[in-house]
Each structure stands twice: as structure tokens, then as C-alpha cells.
XYZ file of C-alpha atoms in Angstrom:
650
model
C 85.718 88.007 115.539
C 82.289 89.071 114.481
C 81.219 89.026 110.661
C 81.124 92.610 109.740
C 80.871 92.836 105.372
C 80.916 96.204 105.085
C 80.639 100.017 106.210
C 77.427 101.569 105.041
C 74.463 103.693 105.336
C 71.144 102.578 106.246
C 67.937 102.622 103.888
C 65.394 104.106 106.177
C 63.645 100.971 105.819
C 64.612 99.629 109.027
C 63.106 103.242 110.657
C 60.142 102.945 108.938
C 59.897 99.291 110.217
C 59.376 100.504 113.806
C 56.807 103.557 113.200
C 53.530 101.996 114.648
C 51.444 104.388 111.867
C 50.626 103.138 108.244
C 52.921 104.890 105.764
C 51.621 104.748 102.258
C 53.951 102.331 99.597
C 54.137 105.374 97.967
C 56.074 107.279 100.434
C 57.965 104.534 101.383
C 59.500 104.296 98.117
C 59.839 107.929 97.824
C 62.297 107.769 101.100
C 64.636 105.128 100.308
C 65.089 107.117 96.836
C 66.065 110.161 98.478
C 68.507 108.475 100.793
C 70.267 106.319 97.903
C 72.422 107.817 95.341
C 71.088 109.085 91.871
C 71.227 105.886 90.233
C 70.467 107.240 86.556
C 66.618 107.242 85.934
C 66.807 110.074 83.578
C 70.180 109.464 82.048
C 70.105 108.255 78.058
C 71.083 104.564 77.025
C 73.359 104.383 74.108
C 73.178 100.589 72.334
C 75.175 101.923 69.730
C 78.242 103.003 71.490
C 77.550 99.908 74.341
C 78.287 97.692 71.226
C 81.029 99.283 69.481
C 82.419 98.500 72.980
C 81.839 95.380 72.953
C 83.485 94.679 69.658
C 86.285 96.038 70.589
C 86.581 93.888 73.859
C 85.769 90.792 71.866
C 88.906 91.793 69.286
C 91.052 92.141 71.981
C 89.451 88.857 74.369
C 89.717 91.191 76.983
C 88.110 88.449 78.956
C 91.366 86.804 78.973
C 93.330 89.439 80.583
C 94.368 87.998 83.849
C 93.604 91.040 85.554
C 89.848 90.634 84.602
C 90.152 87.587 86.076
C 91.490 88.762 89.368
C 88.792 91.512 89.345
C 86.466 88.632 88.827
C 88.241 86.004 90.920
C 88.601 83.640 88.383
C 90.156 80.691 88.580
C 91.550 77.701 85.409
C 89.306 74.317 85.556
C 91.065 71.223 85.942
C 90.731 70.434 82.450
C 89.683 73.410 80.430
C 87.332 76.307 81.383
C 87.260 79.094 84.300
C 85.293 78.716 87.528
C 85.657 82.030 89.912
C 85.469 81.575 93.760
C 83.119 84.155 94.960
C 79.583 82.346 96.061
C 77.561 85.662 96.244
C 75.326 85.156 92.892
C 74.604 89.066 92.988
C 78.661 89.292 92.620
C 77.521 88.255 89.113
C 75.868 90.511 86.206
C 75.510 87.887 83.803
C 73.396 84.641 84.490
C 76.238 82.031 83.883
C 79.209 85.110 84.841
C 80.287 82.529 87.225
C 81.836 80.519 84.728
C 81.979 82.506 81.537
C 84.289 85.203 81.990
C 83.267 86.718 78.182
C 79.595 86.776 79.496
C 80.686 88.792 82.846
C 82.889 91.062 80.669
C 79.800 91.980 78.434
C 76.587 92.311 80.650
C 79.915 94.469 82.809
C 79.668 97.018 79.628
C 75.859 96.604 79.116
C 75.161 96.814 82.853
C 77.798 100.337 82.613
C 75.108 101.674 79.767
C 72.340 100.429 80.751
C 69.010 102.423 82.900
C 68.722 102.901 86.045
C 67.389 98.795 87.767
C 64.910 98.965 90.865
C 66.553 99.731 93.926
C 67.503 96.485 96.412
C 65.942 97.446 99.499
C 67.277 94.688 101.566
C 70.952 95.602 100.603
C 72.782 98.603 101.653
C 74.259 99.133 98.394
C 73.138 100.965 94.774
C 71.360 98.619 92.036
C 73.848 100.756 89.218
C 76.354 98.704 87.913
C 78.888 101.772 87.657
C 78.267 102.455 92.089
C 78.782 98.988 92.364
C 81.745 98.220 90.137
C 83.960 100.993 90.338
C 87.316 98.490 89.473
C 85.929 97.036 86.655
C 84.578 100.588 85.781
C 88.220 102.115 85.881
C 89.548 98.980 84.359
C 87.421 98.745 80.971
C 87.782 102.598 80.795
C 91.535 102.376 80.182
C 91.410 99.114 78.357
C 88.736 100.818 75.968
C 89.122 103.913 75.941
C 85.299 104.675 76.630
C 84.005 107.895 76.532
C 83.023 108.624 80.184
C 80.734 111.286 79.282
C 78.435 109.005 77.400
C 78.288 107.047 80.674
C 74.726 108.217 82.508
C 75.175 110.621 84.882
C 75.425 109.123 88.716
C 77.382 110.396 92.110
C 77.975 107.545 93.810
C 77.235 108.703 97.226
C 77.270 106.283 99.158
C 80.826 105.122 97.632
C 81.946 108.054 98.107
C 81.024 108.373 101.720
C 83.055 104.856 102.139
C 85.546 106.658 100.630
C 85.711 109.474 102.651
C 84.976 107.384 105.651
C 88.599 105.727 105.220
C 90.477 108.188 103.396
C 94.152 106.562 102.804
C 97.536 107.778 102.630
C 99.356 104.468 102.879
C 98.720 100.544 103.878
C 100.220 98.592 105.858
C 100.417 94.532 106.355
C 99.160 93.622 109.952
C 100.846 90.395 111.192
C 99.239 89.164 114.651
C 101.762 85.814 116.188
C 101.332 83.023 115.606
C 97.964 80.844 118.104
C 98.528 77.035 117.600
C 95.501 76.309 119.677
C 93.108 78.294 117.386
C 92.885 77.159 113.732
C 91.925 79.923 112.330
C 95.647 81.491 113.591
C 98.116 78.172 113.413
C 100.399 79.779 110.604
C 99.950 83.226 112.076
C 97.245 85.696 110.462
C 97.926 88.995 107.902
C 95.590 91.782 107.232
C 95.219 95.146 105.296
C 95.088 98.587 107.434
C 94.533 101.902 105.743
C 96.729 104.724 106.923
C 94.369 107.970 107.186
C 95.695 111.100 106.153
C 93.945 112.810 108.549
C 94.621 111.215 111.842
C 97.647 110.400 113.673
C 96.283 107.296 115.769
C 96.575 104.326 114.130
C 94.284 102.714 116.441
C 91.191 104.703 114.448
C 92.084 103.627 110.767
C 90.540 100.971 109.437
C 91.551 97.822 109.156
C 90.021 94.896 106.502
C 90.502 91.139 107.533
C 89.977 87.840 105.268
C 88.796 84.906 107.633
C 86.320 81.600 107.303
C 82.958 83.110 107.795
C 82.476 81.099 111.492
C 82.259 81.482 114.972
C 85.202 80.210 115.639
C 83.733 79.768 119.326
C 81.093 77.548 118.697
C 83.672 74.914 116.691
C 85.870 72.649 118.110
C 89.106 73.604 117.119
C 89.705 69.862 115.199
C 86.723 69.965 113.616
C 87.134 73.971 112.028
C 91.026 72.663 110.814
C 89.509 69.122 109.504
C 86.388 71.346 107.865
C 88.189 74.366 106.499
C 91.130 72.459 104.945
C 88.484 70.720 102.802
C 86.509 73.873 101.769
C 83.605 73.333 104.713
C 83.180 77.306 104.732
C 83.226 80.510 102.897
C 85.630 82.771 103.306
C 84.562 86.486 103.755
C 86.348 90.035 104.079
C 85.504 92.127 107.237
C 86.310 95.816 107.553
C 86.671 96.977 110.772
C 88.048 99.742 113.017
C 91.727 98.926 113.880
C 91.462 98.868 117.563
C 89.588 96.118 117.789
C 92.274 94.075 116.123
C 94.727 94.974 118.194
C 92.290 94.425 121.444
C 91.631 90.907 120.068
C 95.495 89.929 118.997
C 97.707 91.760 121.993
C 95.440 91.993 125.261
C 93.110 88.959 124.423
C 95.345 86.587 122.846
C 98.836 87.603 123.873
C 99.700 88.282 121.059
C 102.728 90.782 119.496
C 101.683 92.346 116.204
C 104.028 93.441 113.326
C 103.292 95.994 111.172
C 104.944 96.764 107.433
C 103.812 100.209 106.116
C 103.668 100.530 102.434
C 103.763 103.292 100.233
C 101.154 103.242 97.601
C 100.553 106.214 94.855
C 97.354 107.887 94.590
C 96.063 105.554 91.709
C 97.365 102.044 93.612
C 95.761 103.525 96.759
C 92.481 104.087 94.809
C 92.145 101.615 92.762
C 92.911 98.834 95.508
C 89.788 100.621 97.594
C 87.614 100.288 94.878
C 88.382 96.680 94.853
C 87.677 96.144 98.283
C 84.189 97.527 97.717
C 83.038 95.302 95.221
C 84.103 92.325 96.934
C 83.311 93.774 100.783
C 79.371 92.107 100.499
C 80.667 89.006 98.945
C 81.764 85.171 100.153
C 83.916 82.785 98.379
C 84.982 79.725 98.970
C 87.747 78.998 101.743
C 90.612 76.402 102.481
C 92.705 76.555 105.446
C 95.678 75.939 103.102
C 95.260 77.572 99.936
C 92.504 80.308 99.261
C 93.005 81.775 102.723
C 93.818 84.965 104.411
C 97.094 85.134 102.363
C 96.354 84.447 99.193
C 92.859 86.854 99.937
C 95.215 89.542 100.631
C 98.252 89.342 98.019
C 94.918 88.788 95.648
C 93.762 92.349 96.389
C 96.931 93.732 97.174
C 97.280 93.038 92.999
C 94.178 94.802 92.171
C 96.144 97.851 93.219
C 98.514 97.479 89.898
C 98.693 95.546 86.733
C 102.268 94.870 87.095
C 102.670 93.459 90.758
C 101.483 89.565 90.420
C 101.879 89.007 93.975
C 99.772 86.122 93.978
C 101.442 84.611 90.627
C 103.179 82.099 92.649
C 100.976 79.330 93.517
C 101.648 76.377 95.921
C 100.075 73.439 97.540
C 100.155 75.641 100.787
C 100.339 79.328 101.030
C 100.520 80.549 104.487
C 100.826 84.501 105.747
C 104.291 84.590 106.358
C 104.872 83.391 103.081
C 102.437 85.914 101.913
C 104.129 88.551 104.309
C 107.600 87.569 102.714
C 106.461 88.210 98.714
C 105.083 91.401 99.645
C 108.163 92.678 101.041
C 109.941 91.574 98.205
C 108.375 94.096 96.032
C 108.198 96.797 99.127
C 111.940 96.655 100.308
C 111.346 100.016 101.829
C 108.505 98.997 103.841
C 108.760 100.689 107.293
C 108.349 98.007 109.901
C 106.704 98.150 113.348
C 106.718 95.976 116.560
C 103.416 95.952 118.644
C 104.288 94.528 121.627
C 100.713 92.587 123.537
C 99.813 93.423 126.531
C 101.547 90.121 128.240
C 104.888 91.490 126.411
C 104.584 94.591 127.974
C 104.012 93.449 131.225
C 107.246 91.807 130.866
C 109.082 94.497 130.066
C 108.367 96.158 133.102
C 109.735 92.922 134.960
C 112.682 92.859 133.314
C 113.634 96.597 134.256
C 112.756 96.451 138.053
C 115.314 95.349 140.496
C 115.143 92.006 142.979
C 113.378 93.856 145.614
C 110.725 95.529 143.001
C 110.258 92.009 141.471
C 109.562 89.917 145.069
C 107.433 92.883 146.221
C 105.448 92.692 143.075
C 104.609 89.200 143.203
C 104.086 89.333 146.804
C 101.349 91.871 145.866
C 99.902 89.868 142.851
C 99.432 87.270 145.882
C 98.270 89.070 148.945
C 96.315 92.376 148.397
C 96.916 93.710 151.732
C 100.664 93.554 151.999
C 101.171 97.258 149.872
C 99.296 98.851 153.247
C 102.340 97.682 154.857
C 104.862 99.950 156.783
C 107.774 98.266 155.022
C 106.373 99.223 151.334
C 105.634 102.128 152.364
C 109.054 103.434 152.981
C 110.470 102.108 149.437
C 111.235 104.904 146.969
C 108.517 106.532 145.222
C 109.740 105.416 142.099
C 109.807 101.557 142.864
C 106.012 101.948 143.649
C 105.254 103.212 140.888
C 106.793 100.293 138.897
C 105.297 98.138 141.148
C 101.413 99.726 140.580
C 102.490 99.639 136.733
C 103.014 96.201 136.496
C 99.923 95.391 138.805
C 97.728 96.843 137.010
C 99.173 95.435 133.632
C 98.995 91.713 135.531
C 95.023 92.226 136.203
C 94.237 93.677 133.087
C 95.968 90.589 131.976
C 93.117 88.199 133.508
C 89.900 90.078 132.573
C 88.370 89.056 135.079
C 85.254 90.732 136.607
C 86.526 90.399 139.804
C 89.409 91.881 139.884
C 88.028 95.181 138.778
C 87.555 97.561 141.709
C 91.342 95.845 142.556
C 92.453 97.327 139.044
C 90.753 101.146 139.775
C 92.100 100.748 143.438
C 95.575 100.785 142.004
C 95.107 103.131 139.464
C 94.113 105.822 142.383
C 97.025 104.714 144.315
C 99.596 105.081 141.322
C 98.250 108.564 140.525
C 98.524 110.133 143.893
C 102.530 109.099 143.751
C 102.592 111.876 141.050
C 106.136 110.259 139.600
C 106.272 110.317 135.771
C 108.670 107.219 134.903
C 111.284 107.479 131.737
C 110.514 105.165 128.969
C 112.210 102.040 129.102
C 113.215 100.564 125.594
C 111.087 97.881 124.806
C 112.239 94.393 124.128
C 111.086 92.510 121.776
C 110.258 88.761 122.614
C 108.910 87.408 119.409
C 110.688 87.956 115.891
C 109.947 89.449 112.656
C 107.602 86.555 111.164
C 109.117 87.617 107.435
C 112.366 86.517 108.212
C 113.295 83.036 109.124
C 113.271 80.030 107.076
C 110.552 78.780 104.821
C 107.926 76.556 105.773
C 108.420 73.879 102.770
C 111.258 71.037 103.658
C 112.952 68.676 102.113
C 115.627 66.330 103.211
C 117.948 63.665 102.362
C 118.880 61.290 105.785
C 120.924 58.060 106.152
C 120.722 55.586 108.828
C 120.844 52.085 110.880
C 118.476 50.359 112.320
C 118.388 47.657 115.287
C 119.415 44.894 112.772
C 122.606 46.968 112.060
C 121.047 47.576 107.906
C 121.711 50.814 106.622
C 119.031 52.770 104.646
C 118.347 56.205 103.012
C 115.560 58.010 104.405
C 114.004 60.631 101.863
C 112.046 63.833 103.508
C 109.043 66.253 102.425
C 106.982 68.308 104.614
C 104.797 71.121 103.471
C 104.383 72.860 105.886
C 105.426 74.345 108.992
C 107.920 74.383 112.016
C 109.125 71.674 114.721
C 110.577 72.754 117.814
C 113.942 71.668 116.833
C 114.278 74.079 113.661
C 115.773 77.314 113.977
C 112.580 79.575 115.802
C 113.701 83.217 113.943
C 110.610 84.363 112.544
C 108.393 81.523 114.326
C 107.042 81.035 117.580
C 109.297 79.819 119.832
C 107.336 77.816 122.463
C 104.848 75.575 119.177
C 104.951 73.725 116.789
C 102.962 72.787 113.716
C 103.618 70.205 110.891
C 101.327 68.322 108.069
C 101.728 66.053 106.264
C 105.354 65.168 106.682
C 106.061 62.280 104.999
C 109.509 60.144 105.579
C 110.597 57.180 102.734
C 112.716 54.868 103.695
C 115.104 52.654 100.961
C 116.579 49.527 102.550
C 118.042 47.347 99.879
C 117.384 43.860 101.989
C 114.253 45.037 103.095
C 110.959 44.001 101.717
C 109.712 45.901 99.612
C 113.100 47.923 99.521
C 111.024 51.196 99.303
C 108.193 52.461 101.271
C 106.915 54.801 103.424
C 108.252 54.543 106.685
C 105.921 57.457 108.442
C 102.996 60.221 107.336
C 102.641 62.789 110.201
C 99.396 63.945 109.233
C 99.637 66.907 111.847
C 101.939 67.439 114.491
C 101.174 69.646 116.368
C 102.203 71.540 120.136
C 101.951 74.602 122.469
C 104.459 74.810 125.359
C 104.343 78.191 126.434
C 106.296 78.323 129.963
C 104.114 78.506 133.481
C 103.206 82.097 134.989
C 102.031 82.778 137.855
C 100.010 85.802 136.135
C 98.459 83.450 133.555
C 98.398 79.977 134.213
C 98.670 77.807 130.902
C 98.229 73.976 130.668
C 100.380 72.960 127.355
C 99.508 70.269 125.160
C 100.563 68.475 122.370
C 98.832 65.785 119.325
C 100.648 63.612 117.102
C 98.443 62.060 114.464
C 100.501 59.937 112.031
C 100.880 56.688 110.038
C 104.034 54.550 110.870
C 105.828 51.448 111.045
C 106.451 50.073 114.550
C 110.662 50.058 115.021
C 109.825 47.203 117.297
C 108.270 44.742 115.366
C 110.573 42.688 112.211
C 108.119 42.726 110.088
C 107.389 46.419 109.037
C 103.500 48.048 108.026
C 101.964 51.430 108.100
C 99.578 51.621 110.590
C 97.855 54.632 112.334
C 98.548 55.813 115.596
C 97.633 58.840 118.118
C 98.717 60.716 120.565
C 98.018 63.428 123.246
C 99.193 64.743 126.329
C 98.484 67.651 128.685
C 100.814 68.960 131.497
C 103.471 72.030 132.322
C 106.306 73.567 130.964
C 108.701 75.619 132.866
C 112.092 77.527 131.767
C 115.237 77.678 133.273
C 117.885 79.798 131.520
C 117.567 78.581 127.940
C 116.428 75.262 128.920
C 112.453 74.576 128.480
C 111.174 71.445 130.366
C 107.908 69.902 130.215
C 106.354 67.631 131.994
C 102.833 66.031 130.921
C 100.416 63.302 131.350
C 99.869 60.941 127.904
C 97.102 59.031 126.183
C 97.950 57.019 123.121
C 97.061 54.215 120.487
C 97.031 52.560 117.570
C 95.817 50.322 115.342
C 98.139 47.002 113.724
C 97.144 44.145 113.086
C 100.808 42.810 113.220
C 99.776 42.626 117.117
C 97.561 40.293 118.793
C 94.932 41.600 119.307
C 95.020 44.768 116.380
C 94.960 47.146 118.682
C 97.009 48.975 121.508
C 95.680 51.967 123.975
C 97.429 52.955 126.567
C 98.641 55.869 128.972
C 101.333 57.548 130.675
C 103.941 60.024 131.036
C 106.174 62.477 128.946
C 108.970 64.242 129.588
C 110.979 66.774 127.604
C 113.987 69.470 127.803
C 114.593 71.862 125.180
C 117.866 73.638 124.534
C 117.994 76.475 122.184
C 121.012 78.873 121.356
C 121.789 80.799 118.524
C 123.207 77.750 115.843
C 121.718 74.958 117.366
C 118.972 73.075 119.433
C 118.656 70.389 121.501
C 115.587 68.218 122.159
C 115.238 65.124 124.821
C 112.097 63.419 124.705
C 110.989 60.838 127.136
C 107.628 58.528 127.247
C 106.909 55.857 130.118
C 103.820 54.046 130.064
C 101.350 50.829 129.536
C 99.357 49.713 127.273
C 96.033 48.833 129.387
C 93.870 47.519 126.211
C 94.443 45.204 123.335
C 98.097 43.479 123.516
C 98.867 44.809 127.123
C 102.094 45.598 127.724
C 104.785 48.378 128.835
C 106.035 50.829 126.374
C 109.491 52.964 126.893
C 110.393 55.328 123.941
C 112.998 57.585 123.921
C 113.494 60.586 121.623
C 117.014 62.861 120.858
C 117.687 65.196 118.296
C 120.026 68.072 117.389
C 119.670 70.347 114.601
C 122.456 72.540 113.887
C 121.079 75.710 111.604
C 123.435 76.052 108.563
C 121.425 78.870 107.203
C 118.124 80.037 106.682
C 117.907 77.503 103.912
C 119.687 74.573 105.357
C 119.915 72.876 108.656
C 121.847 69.227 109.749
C 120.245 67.275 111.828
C 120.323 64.221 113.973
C 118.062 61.902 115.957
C 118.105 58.840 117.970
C 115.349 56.869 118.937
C 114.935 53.687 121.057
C 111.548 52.055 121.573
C 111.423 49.130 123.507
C 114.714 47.985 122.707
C 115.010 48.347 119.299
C 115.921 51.665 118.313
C 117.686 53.520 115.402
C 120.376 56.557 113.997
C 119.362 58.836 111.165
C 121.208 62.137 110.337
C 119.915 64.194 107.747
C 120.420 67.386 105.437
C 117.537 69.486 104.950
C 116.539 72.392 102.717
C 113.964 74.326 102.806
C 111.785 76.483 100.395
């Protein structure tokens, strides 16, 4: 997704740029001024007043109000002090307003006062503090009780225009699925749409988007994770017309969306638009886990009223459908929408045709030529045109160039039938992402090793979803974890505690094989962790990786794929093991429980060279949404062990 900051008017700057005929300075100036908004030049300064003001702000250390510092986006120092997030130095009125929130609150009043400042050319928005500010404007007025019609005298207009331009009745929360294979997406995404009052296509409101401000295509995906969970970028809001959301989420990346519709007042409405304008030209700084699209969002969400402290509740990892989840706390009316993607929809239309609609269809997706057929010819009218339907679903699907003129070939053919099909309910094959259980886990686990001595296992993860918890609300063919951490206390072990494994990310996508769109799944496992093999026990890292298929049978899911792996102990030979081979896995899913069999064959060709054979079961039976039991076995190269476990989540 491009980086689009904001919806403006040009300064006819950039016309005069390409006139080949000297224009005097003179004029030039004299054009941009009449374009911009009245920014004040004749309007009266009042010190006197501006500093009665700022008495009464100091009496009251208004710059202490936590709503200044959400206006302001500031944020408590380690040890003492406030630091706010937002790179853009022009953000800033006052030299050090970065870090001094009393200095930002008083050049804010000054600046509100003051005469009209030389216009910035190269921006698209006015030098006046009041045009520029309108929150903090609307803000100190209340908290003040300043006399607007002391203020000097300006319209606005280009504010206004904005304003005009979106024109809101409600918002709603935009929740695209969940993309393992794209960082930017692993825990899902959540935006901001504005609801127009005078348009009933939601497709042509306009939608504003927090994301790391990078081409997401020019980054390999490890790298942006690695890079953005360490603050490597700023984060920026985009505003942007809806449809091209939905074009990106549901026909380019499969996605379903879900929608929650809130209803705002006039004032919330107003007052969270005027936020989004100050910020819309800004940066600030961005972590994958953190200061992300959720927390940008519940952040601005609370500009809309005092009371709401959305983003009050801070965590080591805040993720959207956490995000999603508070808001609807405070919104239980929320109306909520299903967007199905485009590959959903195709679906649907599978699932309502009969055998003989199905086999022709994929006879057709195959072979062209067979439709022109005598035989397909003489089916009903009605079956063709379910047929064409899905066909031309399936190619828009591909988006590929060449299949084009097949697309509009089909199109012709479905409109001569002249048959008008009843709707079909749609199913909906992915869950509400605010439901489900949370992403934090902890769990308490005993078990017994190869040298039949019992221990107590101790579990914290942080974030997100394994294949064997309960998928409601989460994807059901990925899975994401970091930083999962197990602890192991075995009393006639040496030391008796320690950390027995640290998955630092876990991550896979086995999305089933389709003849329509052929996916290769994969899966990673990086992690520290003691070798169940070897008596003497050490944290040491190891990898892994695999590519391959998945395909589904009833509620089973098998995969098959072809492994790389290594790692790095000096408890072996020669320190070091790499290796290949090949995984297998089954997944079993009903509504209490799953089942997952995992299966790894395969030799270690460098360092100490040897076989490996590793197999992997476990069952989790979901108690609740805030509990599960679970169980795994696991035998590697002989040795193997038993854990079950309790775990909670929140």
C-alpha cells in the first residue's frame, strides 16, 4: 500500500513550475495567497489576554492532563520526564515541544494569538496555528474558557474542504484476516472508515490506515518483522478511499474483512476528525508489537472523548484483535459486518451447485473449449449460469493478463443466458476476529522424561495462536507464536530449574491446495532448546524450515513438506548439526478439541552426521475461551517424553 499522508489542495506552485514564461516573484506570491486560506494578516494580537491564558494553564498544569498528552502523543521516560513519538519536527510549535509538554502547551496559546507566519510553500497545509491545530484549538477553548472572538479572524478553508470532503455520520473498525506470510498483517490489521452521510456505498467513504511507512515489497518479509519489532521505521497514517482497501484485502490477498459500525455524536465525530488532521502529515515512531496499527487507532479513537481511555491498558504486546476487542467493549451495540473476499465468494458458489455443475466447472477451468460442447449445451439455463459465475470469479481470482479476453468471453456468454439467479446466503468461512481467546498464555504442565523423573514445566507466551488452540476468532490454516518460553523444575536435575525451550517465533501457513490458486505452505521454527536426546541438558539454538502441500479431507488437514534444519551445541562432536528431510502432519479439528500428528524423517549431512526421527502428538481439549487442557508426546531418537498441561489465557 502506497504512502498517501493526506487529502489536500494544491498550491499552484507546482502549475507555475511547468509554465515555460518568467512569472514575476511578485505574482507568484500573490497566487499561492489567493489559493490558501486567510491566515490572519490583518487580524490584532492580544499579549495581554495570550498571557492571562497562560496563567491560568500554568495554575491548573494543564500540561499534565493526559489528554494533552494524547493530543501531543506523549509518552512517560523511563525514569522521569515525557518524550512524545511523533518524528515530524513541524508537529512541534515550541523548539524543545518534543520533550516539554509545558513548552508545547504555551507556544500552542501564543501560536493561537499570534500574526499571521509566512506561508510554507512546499506543504499543502496553512502556516496558522489555529488551521493547523483545530484539537488542541477546541481542547484549550473548553479547558480555558477563551474568548473565541479575541482569536484573529481565519476560515480555515482548506480544513474545511477536508471536512466536507469526508463528511461523517458514523465509523466503523475495518478488520482485514489475518496474512502470516506478510509482516505487516501476522496478527491481522484494523483501520478507521468514515461513514458519509451522503452516500450509500461504502466502497466511496474514506478510509484512514496506520502502517510502517515501507514498501513492504521491496523487504524481505524477515528482515521488515526483525526491523519493525525494534523500531527500524516510522509509522505513518494514510487516508484513503475505501475501495482500495477492500481491493487490496479481499481480491488481492484473499482476504474476508469484518466491519464494526460505531455510533459517534456530532462532537466525538468532530473532534476525532480534527485529530486526524493534525497528525495526517506526521510520522512517529513504529514497533511491530507495541506502537502499531492498534494502539495508533484506539490512540485516536480517544481523541474523540475525554472519558473513553481505550488505550489506558498497556501491554508488552498489543495486537488488533486485542485492540478490536476493547473497542467493542465500550461499543456493545456496534453493528457488525462480514465482507466475504473474492476467494470466499467463489466458494460459495461451489458449495451451492450440484455434482454435475461442480465437475463441469472444473472441467471448464481446465479445458476452454469443452463449454462449445453439445453436451453443455443442453444443461439447464440456470446451471450455466452458475457455471459462467464461478468462472469468471476463478479468473478474476488469478489476475493474470492472460486470461483476460477469457474473462470478457464469459461475461458475453453469461449475459446472453438472460437468467437472473436468487441470492444464495453467504457462508462465512473465517470468524469474528473479536471473539476467541486471547493471545497472552500461561500454563502450568507436569511430566516424565526418558529417565522416568518427573518435573513441572511452567508456560508464558505473549503472543499469538498454535494450530492446536481453539481457531474461533483466528485463522484456521496459521500459526504464529513469540517468544514462548517453557521452564522446566526437576528436583534431581542439575540445576533443578532452567529453561528448557525459547521459541523465538513459530511460525506457519497451511492453507489447503486449489486447483484455482495453487499455494506452496511453509513453516519456520526458530527457538532455543535442550536436546531430549542428550543426558546432559543446555540451551542451544536451532532452526527450522520446510516447504510442501497441504490438502483437506473432511476435517482432517494433511501436509506433506520437504525440511531443512540445524543447530548449534557444542555437547556434540563437532558443535554443529545441519541436515534435511521430510515432514509430515494431520490435523484434526472439531468443535472441543484438536488433534495434531507431527512426523520428521531425516539426516544430518554436516557436523556429527547422523539420522534424526522425531515424532510430535498433541491434543488440546478447549475448556473455554480462557482455558484449554492439553497434552503432548514427543519421541526423538529414542528418548522421548509426556507433559500435560493447563493453560489460561489473557
Amino acid at each position: 500500500m502506497k504512502y498517501n499522508p493526506s487529502l489536500s489542495l494544491p498550491c499552484p506552485k507546482l502549475l507555475l513550475q511547468k509554465n515555460k514564461f518568467y512569472i514575476p516573484s511578485i505574482l507568484f506570491f500573490f497566487l499561492c495567497f489567493s489559493f490558501l486560506p486567510n491566515v490572519g494578516i490583518a487580524a490584532n494580537t492580544n499579549p495581554q489576554y495570550t498571557q492571562e491564558l497562560i496563567q491560568q494553564a500554568r495554575a491548573k498544569k494543564l500540561w499534565n492532563d493526559p489528554y494533552w498528552h494524547l493530543l501531543v502523543r506523549y509518552q512517560s521516560n523511563l525514569i522521569s520526564g515525557f518524550t512524545s513519538y511523533i518524528t515530524t519536527p513541524s508537529f512541534f510549535l515550541a523548539k524543545d515541544g518534543k520533550i516539554n509538554p509545558q513548552a508545547e502547551l504555551e507556544a500552542t496559546i501564543q501560536a493561537f494569538f499570534a500574526e499571521a507566519k509566512k506561508i510554507r510553500l512546499k506543504d499543502d497545509i496553512s502556516a496558522d496555528a489555529q488551521c493547523r491545530f483545530p484539537a488542541r484549538l477546541h481542547w484549550l477553548t473548553k479547558q480555558l474558557n477563551i474568548n473565541t472572538k479575541k482569536l484573529p479572524i481565519n476560515d480555515c478553508h482548506i480544513l474545511h474542504k477536508w471536512e466536507e470532503a469526508i463528511a461523517p455520520k458514523s465509523v466503523s473498525i475495518i478488520f482485514p484476516g489475518y496474512d502470516v506470510s506478510r509482516p505487516g498483517s501476522m496478527f491481522g490489521h484494523i483501520s478507521l472508515r468514515f461513514n458519509a452521510k451522503n452516500t450509500h456505498n461504502t466502497l466511496l467513504n474514506f478510509a484512514i490506515t496506520y502502517s510502517a511507512a515501507v514498501d513492504q515489497s521491496k523487504e524481505l518479509p524477515f528482515l521488515l518483522a526483525i526491523e519493525g519489532l525494534f523500531g527500524g521505521y516510522n509509522g505513518a497514517f494514510q487516508i484513503m478511499p475505501y475501495y482500495k482497501i477492500i481491493q487490496e484485502y479481499t481480491d488481492m490477498d484473499l482476504r474476508d474483512v469484518w466491519e464494526y459500525e460505531l455510533r459517534l455524536n456530532k462532537e466525538e465525530l468532530q473532534r476525532l476528525l480534527w485529530a486526524i488532521w493534525e497528525v495526517r502529515t506526521s510520522t512517529s515512531d513504529y514497533y511491530f508489537t507495541s506502537r502499531n496499527c492498534a494502539s495508533a487507532i484506539l490512540m485516536i479513537l480517544d481523541t474523540a472523548n475525554e472519558n473513553w481511555h481505550l488505550h489506558a491498558n498497556k501491554g508488552l504486546w498489543r495486537t488488533p484483535k486485542e485492540a478490536t476487542r476493547i473497542i467493542l467493549k465500550n461499543f456493545p451495540e456496534a453493528i457488525v459486518t462480514y465482507k466475504p473476499s473474492r476467494y470466499s465468494l467463489l466458494r460459495n458458489k461451489l458449495h451451492y451447485m450440484n455434482s454435475t455443475e461442480k465437475d463441469w466447472f472444473y472441467k471448464q477451468f481446465k479445458d476452454n473449449n469443452i463449454r462449445e460442447s453439445q453436451e453443455f449445451n443442453q444443461l439447464p439455463k440456470t446451471s450455466k449460469a452458475r457455471i459462467f459465475d464461478a468462472q469468471i470469479d476463478a479468473y478474476m481470482l488469478q489476475q493474470k493478463q492472460k486470461v483476460l479476453p477469457k474473462k470478457r468471453m464469459l461475461q458475453r456468454k453469461r449475459a446472453s443466458l438472460g437468467v437472473i439467479l436468487p441470492e444464495e446466503k453467504q457462508i462465512q468461512y473465517s470468524t469474528d476476529p473479536s471473539i476467541g481467546h486471547d493471545s497472552q498464555k500461561i500454563s502450568l504442565g507436569f511430566g516424565k522424561d526418558s529417565y522416568k523423573e518427573n518435573f513441572i514445566s511452567l508456560f508464558y507466551r505473549p503472543a499469538f495462536h498454535d494450530l492446536l488452540e481453539d481457531p474461533t476468532g483466528f485463522s484456521k490454516i496459521s500459526q504464529l507464536t513469540f517468544f514462548g518460553a517453557y521452564l522446566r523444575i526437576q528436583s534431581k536435575a542439575r540445576p533443578a530449574i532452567r529453561l528448557q525451550k525459547l521459541n523465538i517465533v513459530d511460525a506457519s501457513k497451511l492453507r489447503p491446495y486449489d486447483t484455482i490458486i495453487p499455494s506452496i505452505i511453509w513453516d519456520l521454527n526458530l527457538k532455543l532448546q535442550t536436546d531430549i536426546s542428550l543426558a546432559k541438558k543446555r540451551l542451544a539454538p536451532q532452526a527450522q524450515g520446510a516447504v510442501g502441500y497441504s490438502y483437506m479431507t473432511g476435517n482432517i488437514l494433511w501436509a506433506a513438506l520437504l525440511q531443512g534444519r540445524g543447530s548449534y551445541n557444542c555437547l556434540y562432536k563437532y558443535c554443529h548439526q545441519i541436515g534435511a528431510g521430510a515432514k509430515f502432519q494431520a490435523l484434526y479439528r472439531s468443535t472441543y478439541m484438536s488433534l495434531l500428528i507431527n512426523t520428521q524423517n531425516g539426516y544430518y549431512f554436516l557436523g556429527d552426521k547422523k539420522a534424526y526421527h522425531q515424532i510430535d502428538l498433541g491434543v488440546a481439549m478447549f475448556i473455554s475461551s480462557f482455558s484449554e487442557v492439553r497434552f503432548t508426546y514427543t519421541r526423538y531418537n529414542k528418548k522421548q517424553e509426556f507433559i500435560g498441561r493447563w493453560g489460561f489465557y489473557f
